[in-house]
Coordinates of C-alpha atoms and ligand atoms in Angstrom, one line a residue:
X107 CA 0.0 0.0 0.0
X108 CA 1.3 3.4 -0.6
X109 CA 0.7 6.5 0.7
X110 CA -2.0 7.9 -1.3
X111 CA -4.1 3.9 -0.9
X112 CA -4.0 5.3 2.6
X113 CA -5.6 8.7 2.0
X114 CA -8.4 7.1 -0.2
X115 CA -9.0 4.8 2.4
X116 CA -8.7 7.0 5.1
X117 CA -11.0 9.6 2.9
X118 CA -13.5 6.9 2.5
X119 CA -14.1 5.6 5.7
X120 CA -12.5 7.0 8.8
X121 CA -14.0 10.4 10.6
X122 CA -11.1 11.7 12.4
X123 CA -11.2 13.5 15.7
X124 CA -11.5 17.4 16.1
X125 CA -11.1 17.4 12.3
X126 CA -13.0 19.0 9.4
X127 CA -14.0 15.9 7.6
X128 CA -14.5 17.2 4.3
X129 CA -11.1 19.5 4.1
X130 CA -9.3 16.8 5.2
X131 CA -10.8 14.7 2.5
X132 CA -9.6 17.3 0.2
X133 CA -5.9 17.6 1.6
X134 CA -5.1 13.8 2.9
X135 CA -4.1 12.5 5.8
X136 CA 0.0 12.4 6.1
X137 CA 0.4 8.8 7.5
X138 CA 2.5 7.8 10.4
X139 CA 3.9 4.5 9.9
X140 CA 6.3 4.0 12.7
X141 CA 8.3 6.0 15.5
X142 CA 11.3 5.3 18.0
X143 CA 12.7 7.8 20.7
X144 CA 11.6 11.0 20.1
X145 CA 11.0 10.6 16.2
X146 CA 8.2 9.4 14.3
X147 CA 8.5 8.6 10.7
X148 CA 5.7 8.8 7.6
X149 CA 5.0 7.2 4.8
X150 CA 6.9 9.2 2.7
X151 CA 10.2 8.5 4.5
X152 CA 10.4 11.8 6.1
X153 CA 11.8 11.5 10.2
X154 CA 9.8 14.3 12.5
X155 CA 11.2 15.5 15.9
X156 CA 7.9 14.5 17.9
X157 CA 7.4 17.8 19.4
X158 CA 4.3 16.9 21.6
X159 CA 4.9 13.4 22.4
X160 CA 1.9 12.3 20.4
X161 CA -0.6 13.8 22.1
X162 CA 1.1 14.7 25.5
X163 CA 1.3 11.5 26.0
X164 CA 4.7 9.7 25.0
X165 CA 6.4 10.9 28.1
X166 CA 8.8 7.6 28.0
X167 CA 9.6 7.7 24.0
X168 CA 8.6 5.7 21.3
X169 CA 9.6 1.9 20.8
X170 CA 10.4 0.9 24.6
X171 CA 10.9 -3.1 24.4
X172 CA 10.0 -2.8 28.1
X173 CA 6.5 -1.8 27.7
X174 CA 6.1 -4.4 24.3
X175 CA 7.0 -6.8 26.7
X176 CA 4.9 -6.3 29.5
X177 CA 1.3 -6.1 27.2
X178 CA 2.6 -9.5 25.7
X179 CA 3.3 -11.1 28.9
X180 CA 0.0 -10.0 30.5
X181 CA -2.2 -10.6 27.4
X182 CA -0.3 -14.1 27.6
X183 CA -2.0 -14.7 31.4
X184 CA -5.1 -12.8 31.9
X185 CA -5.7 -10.9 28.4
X186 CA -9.0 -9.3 30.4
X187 CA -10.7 -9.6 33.6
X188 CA -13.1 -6.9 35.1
X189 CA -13.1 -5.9 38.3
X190 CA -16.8 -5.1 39.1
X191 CA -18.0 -7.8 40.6
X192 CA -16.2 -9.0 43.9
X193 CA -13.0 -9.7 41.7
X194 CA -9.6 -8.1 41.0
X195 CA -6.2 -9.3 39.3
X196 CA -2.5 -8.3 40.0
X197 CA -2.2 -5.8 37.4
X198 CA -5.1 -3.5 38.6
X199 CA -4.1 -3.8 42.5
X200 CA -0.2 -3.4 41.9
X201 CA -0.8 -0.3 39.8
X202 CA -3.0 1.3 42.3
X203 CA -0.3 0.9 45.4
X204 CA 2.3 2.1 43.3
X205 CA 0.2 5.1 42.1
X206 CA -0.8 5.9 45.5
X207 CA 2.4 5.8 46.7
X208 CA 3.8 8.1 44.3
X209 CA 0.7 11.1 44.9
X210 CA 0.7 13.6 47.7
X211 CA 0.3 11.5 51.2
X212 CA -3.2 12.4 51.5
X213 CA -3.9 10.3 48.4
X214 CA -4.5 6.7 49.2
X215 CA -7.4 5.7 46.1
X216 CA -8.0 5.6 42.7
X217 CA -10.5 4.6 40.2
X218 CA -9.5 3.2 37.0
X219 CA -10.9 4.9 33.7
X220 CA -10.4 4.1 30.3
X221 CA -8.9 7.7 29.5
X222 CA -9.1 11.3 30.8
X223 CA -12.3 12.4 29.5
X224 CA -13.8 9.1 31.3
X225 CA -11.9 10.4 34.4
X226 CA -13.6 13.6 34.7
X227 CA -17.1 12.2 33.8
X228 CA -16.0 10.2 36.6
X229 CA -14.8 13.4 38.8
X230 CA -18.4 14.9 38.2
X231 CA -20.3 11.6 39.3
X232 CA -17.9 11.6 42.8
X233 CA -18.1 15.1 43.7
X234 CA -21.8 15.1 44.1
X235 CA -22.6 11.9 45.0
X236 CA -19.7 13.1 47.7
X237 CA -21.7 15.9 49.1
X238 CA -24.8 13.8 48.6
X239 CA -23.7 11.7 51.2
X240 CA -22.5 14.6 52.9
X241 CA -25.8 15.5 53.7
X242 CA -25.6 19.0 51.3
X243 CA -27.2 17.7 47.9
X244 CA -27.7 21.2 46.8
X245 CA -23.8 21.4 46.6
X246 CA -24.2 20.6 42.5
X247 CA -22.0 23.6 40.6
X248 CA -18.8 22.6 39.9
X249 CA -16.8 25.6 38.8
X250 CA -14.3 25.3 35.8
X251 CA -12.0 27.9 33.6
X252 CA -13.1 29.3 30.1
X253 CA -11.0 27.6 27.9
X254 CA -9.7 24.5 29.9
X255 CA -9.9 21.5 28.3
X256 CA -11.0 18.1 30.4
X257 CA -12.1 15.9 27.7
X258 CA -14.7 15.0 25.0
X259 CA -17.3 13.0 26.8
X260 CA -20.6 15.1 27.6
X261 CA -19.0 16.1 31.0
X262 CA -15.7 16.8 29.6
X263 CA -17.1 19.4 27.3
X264 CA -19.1 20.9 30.1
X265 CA -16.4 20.7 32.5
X266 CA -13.8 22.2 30.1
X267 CA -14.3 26.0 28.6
X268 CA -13.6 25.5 24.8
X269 CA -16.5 27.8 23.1
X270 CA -16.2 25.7 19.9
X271 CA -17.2 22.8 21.6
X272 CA -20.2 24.2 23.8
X273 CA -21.4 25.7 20.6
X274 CA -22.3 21.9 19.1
X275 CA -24.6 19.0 20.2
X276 CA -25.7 21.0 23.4
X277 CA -27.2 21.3 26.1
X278 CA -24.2 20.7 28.0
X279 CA -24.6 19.2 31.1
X280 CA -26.3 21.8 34.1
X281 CA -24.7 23.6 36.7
X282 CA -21.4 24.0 35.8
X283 CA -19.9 27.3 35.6
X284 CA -16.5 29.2 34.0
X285 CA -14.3 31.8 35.7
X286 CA -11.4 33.3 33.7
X287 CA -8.2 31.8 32.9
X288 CA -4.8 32.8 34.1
X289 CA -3.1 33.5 30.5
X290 CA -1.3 36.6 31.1
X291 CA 0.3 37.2 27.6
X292 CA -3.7 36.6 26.3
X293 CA -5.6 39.0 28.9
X294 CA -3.6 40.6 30.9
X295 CA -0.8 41.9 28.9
X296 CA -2.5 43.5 26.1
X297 CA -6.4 41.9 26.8
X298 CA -8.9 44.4 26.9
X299 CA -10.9 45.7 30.2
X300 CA -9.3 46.8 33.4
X301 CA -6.4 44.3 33.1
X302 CA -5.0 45.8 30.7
X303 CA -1.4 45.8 31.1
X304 CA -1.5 44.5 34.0
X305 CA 1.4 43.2 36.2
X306 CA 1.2 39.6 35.8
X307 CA 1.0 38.7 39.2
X308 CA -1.9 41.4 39.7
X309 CA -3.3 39.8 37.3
X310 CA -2.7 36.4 39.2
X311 CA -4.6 37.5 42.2
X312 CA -7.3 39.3 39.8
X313 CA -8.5 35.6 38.3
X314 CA -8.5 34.3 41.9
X315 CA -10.5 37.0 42.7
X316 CA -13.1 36.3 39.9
X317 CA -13.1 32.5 41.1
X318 CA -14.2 33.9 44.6
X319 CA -16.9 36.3 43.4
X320 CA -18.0 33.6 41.0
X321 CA -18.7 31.3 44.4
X322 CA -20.2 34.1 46.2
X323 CA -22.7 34.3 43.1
X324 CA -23.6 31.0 43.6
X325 CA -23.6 30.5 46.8
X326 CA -20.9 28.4 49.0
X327 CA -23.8 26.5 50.2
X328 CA -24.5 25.7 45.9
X329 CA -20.7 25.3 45.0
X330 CA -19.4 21.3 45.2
X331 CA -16.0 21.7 43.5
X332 CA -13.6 23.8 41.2
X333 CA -11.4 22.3 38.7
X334 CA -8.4 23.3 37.1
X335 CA -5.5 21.9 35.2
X336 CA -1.6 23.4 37.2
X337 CA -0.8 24.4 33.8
X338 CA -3.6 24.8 30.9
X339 CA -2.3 22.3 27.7
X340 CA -4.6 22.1 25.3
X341 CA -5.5 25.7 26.0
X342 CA -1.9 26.9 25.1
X343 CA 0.1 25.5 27.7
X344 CA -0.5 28.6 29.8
X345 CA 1.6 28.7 32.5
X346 CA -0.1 31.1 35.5
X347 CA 2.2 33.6 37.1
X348 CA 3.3 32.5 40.5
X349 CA 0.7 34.3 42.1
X350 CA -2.3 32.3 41.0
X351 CA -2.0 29.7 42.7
X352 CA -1.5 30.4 46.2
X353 CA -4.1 33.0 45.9
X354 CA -7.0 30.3 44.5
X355 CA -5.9 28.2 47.6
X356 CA -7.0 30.7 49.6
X357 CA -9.9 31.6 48.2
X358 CA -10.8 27.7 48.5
X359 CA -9.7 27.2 52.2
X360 CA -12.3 29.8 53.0
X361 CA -14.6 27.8 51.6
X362 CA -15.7 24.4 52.2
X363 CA -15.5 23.2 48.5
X364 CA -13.7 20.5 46.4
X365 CA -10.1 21.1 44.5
X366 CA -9.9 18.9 41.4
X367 CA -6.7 19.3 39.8
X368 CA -6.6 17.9 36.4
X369 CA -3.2 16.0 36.1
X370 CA -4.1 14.1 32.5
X371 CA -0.9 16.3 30.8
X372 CA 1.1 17.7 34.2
X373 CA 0.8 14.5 35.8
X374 CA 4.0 11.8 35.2
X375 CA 6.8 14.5 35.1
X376 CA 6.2 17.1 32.7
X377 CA 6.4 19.8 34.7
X378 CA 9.6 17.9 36.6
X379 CA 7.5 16.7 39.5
X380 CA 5.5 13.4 39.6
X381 CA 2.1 15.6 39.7
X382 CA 1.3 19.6 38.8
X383 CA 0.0 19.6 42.0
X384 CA 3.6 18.9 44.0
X385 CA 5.1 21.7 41.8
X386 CA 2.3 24.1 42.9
X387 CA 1.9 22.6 46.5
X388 CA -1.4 21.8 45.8
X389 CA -3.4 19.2 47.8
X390 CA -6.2 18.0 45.6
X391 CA -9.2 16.1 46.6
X392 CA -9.5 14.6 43.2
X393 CA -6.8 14.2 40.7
X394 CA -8.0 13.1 37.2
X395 CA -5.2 11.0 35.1
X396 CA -4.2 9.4 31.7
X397 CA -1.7 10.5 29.3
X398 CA 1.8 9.5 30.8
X399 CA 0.2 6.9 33.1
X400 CA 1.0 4.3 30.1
X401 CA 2.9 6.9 27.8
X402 CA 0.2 6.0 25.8
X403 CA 1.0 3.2 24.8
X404 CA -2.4 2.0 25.7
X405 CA -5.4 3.7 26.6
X406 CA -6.1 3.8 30.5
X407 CA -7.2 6.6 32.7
X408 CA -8.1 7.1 36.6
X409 CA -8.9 9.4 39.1
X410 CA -6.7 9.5 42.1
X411 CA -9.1 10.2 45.6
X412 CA -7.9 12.1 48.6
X413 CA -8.7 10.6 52.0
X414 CA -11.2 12.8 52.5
X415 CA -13.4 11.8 49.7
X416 CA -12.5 8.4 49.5
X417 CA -13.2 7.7 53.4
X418 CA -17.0 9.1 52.5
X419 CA -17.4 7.0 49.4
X420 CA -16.2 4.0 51.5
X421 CA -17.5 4.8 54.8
X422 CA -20.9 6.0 53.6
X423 CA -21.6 5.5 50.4
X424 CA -22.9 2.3 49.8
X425 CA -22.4 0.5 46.5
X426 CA -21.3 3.5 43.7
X427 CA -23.3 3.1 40.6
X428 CA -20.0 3.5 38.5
X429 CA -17.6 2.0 36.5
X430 CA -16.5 1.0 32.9
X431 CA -16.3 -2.7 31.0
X432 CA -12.3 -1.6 30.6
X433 CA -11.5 0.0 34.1
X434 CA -8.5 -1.1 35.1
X435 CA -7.7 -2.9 32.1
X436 CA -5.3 -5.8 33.0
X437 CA -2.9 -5.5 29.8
X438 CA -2.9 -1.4 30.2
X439 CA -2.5 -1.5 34.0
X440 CA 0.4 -3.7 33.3
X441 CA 2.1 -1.5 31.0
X442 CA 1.3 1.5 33.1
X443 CA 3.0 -0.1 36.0
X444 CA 6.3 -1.1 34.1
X445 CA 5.5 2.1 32.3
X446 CA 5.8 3.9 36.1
X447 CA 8.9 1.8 37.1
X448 CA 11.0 3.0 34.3
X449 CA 10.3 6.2 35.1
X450 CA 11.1 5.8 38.5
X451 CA 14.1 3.7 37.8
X452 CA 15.7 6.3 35.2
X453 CA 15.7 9.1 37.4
X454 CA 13.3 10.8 34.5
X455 CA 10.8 13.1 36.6
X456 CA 14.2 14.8 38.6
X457 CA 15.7 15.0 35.6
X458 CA 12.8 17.1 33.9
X459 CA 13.3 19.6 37.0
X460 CA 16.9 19.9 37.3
X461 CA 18.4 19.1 33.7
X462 CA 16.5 19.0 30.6
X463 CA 14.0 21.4 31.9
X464 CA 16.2 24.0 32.7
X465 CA 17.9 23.2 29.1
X466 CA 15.6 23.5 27.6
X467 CA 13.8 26.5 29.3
X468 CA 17.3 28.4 28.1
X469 CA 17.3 27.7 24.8
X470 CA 13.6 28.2 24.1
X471 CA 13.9 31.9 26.2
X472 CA 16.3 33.0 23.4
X473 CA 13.5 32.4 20.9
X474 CA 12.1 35.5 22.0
X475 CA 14.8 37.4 20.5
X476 CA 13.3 36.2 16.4
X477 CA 11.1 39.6 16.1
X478 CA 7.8 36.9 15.4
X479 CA 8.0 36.1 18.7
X480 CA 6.3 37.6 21.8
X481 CA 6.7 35.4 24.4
X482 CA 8.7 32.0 25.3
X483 CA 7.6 30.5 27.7
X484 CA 8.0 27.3 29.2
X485 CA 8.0 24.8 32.4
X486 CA 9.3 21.6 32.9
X487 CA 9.4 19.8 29.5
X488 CA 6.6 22.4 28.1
X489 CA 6.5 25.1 26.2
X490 CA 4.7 28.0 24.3
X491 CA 5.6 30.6 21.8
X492 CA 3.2 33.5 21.4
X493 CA 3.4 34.9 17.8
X494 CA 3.2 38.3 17.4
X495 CA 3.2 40.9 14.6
X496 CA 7.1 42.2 13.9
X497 CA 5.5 46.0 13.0
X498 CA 3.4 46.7 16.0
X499 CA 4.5 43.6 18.8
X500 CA 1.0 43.2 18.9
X501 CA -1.5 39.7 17.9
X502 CA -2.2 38.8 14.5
X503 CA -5.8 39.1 13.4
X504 CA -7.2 35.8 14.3
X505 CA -8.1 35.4 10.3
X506 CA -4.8 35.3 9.1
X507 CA -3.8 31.8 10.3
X508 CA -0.2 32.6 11.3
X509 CA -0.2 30.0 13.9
X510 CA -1.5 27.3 11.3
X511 CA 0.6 28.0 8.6
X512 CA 3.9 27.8 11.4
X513 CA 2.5 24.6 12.6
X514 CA 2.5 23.5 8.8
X515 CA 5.8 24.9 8.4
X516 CA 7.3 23.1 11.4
X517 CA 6.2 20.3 10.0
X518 CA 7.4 20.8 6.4
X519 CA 10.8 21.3 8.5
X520 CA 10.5 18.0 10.6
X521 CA 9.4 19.3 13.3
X522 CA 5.8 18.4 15.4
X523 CA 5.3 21.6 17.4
X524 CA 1.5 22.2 17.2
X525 CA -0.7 25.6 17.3
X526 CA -3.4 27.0 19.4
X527 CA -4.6 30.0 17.3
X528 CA -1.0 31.6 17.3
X529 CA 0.5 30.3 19.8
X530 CA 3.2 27.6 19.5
X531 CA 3.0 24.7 21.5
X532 CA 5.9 21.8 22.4
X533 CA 5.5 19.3 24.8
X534 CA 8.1 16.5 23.9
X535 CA 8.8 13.3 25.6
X536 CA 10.8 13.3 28.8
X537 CA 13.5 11.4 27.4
X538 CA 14.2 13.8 25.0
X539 CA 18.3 14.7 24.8
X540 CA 20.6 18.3 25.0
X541 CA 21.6 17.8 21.4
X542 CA 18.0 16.6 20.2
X543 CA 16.5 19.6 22.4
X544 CA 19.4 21.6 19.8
X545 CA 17.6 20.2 16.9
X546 CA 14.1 21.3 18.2
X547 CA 15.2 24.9 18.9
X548 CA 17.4 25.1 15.6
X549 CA 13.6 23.5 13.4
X550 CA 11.8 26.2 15.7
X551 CA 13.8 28.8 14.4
X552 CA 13.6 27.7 11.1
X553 CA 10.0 27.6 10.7
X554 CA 9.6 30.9 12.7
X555 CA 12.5 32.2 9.5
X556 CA 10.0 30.8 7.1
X557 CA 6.8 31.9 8.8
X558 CA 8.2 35.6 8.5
X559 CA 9.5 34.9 4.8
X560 CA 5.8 34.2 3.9
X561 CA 4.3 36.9 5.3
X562 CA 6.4 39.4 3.3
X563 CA 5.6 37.9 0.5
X564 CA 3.2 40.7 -1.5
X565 CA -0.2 39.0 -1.5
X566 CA 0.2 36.1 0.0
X567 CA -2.6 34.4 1.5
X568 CA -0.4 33.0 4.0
X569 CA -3.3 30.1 4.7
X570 CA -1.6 27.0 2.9
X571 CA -4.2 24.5 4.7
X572 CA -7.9 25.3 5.8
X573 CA -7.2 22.8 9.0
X574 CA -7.9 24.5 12.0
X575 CA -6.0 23.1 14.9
X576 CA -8.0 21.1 17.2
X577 CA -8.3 22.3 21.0
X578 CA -7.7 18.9 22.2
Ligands
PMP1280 N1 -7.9 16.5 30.6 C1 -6.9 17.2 30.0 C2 -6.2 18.2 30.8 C3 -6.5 16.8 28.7 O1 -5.5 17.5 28.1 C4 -7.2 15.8 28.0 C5 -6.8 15.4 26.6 N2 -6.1 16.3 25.8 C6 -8.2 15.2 28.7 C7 -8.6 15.6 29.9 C8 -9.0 14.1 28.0 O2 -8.3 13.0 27.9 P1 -8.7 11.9 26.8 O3 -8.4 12.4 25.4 O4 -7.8 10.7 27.2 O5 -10.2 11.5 27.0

């Protein structure tokens, strides 16, 4: 089969995620055929820097024999068991010790899932049914960021703040609510209203301080949870300023409501700690995750459960009208748990904080210097660059589709690095190298060069591809 079989088979029969069926129809898929390290390669023979680790997700690398081996060895013993009624199997119940043993202390449950969406329906189902049994049923509004992104399911949408999505197959589900989002470079820098230009940690303690109006609007008494990703991915990895944080626990310890951090990207060392929430010194009552958990090398999801929500589930709860055919899937929780140990035993998560992070965090500042660039950011092993207009510093008319035709430049170059409107996202794998990091930065570069080549050209509709990128 060659590449363009592919396409008309692909064209023919497959509806892709977040994707425009009928321009992609048009265009044709670009087919990924195999991958090792941090490269995957297409059918054409070109080798691409994997930029985003799939999809966040390839935090060990492509082509570990170590994860091959344990999905054959398990699907060789006990290819599936469930675990709903009355039974278990080693896989399941070694992956959630060694889980709970990596989270915070006050983190001694989980609940398997088959990916991160699933975990946050699953988030939804346990905070209420939590203050249920609590005795406070009206505690139903779970309070959530304008564009966050928690997953695809019904809840996920509703949960996450991605106006594209609310705007199809509505109504989403009732009672959850959005407060604004920490992106400083967005809102406060140059945003409009009374942040404007705004000292980034002002503006820190300014969202915090629309989080805590938005619960006196409610009503405590109304308000079961808030959820929030440490650092917003899909959104444009938007990193808060330091103030954020620490304010928003605040606001919450004043009031008597739930803190689900979304770990499904920050979670398994990208942000150089096992969880966002150690970086932030958060302590979450829920922790959604997936992603990293198997470096995707097969689907599986959870959500972690502090005591306190946990010991009411158990204590009180009675039986939990929950679960999924594929929770706790024995051949994924396998590879998640070898998937975990390698982590563990290659020193991978330190060395996101204290080597390769800072690396790379050096190189990519420098980007700011190319006069397309606004802002580098960048924590742990992710990263955003916020393209900006070399005349006036300022954003690009949305319509123009600078970010797009960069992402399809990078690409063109060898490079994954993916766009959210025009901002440039990276988030390789952790096992990325210095001199592969060297590669990135010097592709970045390039495709920033050739970005700002095709915008001087006279007339140019610098829109080579009418694919949107997708906010997941
Ligand atoms: N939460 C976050 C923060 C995510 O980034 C994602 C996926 N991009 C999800 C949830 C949903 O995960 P999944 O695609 O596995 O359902």
């Amino acid at each position: 089969m060659h590449t363009r079989d592919y396409q008309a088979l692909d064209r023919a029969h497959y509806l892709h995620p977040f994707t425009d069926f009928k321009a992609l129809g048009e265009e044709g898929s670009r087919i990924i055929e195999r991958a090792e390290g941090v490269y995957i390669h297409d059918s054409e023979g070109n080798r691409i820097l994997d930029g985003m680790a799939g999809l966040w997700c390839v935090n060990l690398g492509y082509g570990r024999e170590e994860l091959v081996a344990a999905a054959t060895e398990q699907m060789r013993q006990l290819p599936y068991y469930n675990s709903f009624f009355k039974t278990a199997h080693p896989p399941a119940v070694k992956l959630a010790e060694t889980l709970c043993r990596l989270a915070p202390a006050h983190v001694n449950h989980v609940f398997f899932t088959g990916s991160g969406s699933e975990a946050n329906d699953t988030v939804l189902r346990m905070v209420r049914r939590y203050w249920a049994l609590k005795g406070q049923p009206d505690k139903q509004w779970v309070i959530g960021r304008k564009n966050a992104y928690h997953g695809s399911t019904v809840a996920g949408v509703s949960l996450g703040g991605m106006a594209p999505m609310h705007a199809q197959g509505g109504p989403l589900v009732p009672k959850i609510a959005h407060v604004r989002q920490p992106y400083w470079f967005g809102e406060g820098r140059s945003g409009e209203g009374r942040t404007a230009g705004q000292d980034p940690e002002a503006f820190g303690r300014e969202c915090a301080a629309a989080l805590e109006a938005k619960i006196q609007e409610l009503g405590e008494e109304n308000v079961a949870a808030f959820i929030a990703e440490p650092v917003q991915g899909a959104g444009g990895a938007i990193i808060p300023p330091e103030s954020y944080w620490p304010a928003v626990k605040a606001v919450l310890a004043k009031y008597d409501i739930l803190l689900v951090v979304d770990e499904v990207i920050c979670g398994f060392g990208r942000l150089g700690e096992w969880f966002g929430s150690v970086h932030y010194g958060l302590e979450p009552d829920l922790m959604p995750i997936a992603k990293g958990l198997s470096s995707g090398y097969l689907p599986i999801g959870g959500v972690l459960v502090g005591d306190r929500v946990a010991e009411t589930l158990i204590e009180e709860g009675g039986e939990f009208f929950h679960g999924f055919t594929y929770s706790g899937h024995p051949v994924c929780a396998a590879v998640a748990q070898r998937n975990l140990e390698l982590l563990e035993a290659e020193g991978l998560v330190d060395r996101v904080r204290d080597e390769i992070g800072p690396y790379l965090a050096s190189r990519w500042k420098a980007l700011e210097a190319h006069p397309l660039v606004g802002e580098a950011r960048s924590l742990g092993l992710i990263g955003a660059l916020e393209l900006v207009d070399p005349a006036t510093g300022e954003r690009f008319a949305e319509s123009r589709g600078v970010g797009t035709l960069c992402r399809d430049l990078c690409f063109a170059g060898g490079l994954v690095m993916r766009s959210v409107g025009d901002t440039m996202i990276i988030s390789p794998p952790l096992v990325i190298s210095r001199d592969e990091i060297d590669e990135l930065i010097d592709k970045a570069r390039a495709a920033l060069d050739a970005t700002l080549a095709r915008l001087a050209e006279p007339e140019s509709d610098p829109r080579p591809d009418p694919q949107e990128e997708s906010p997941a």
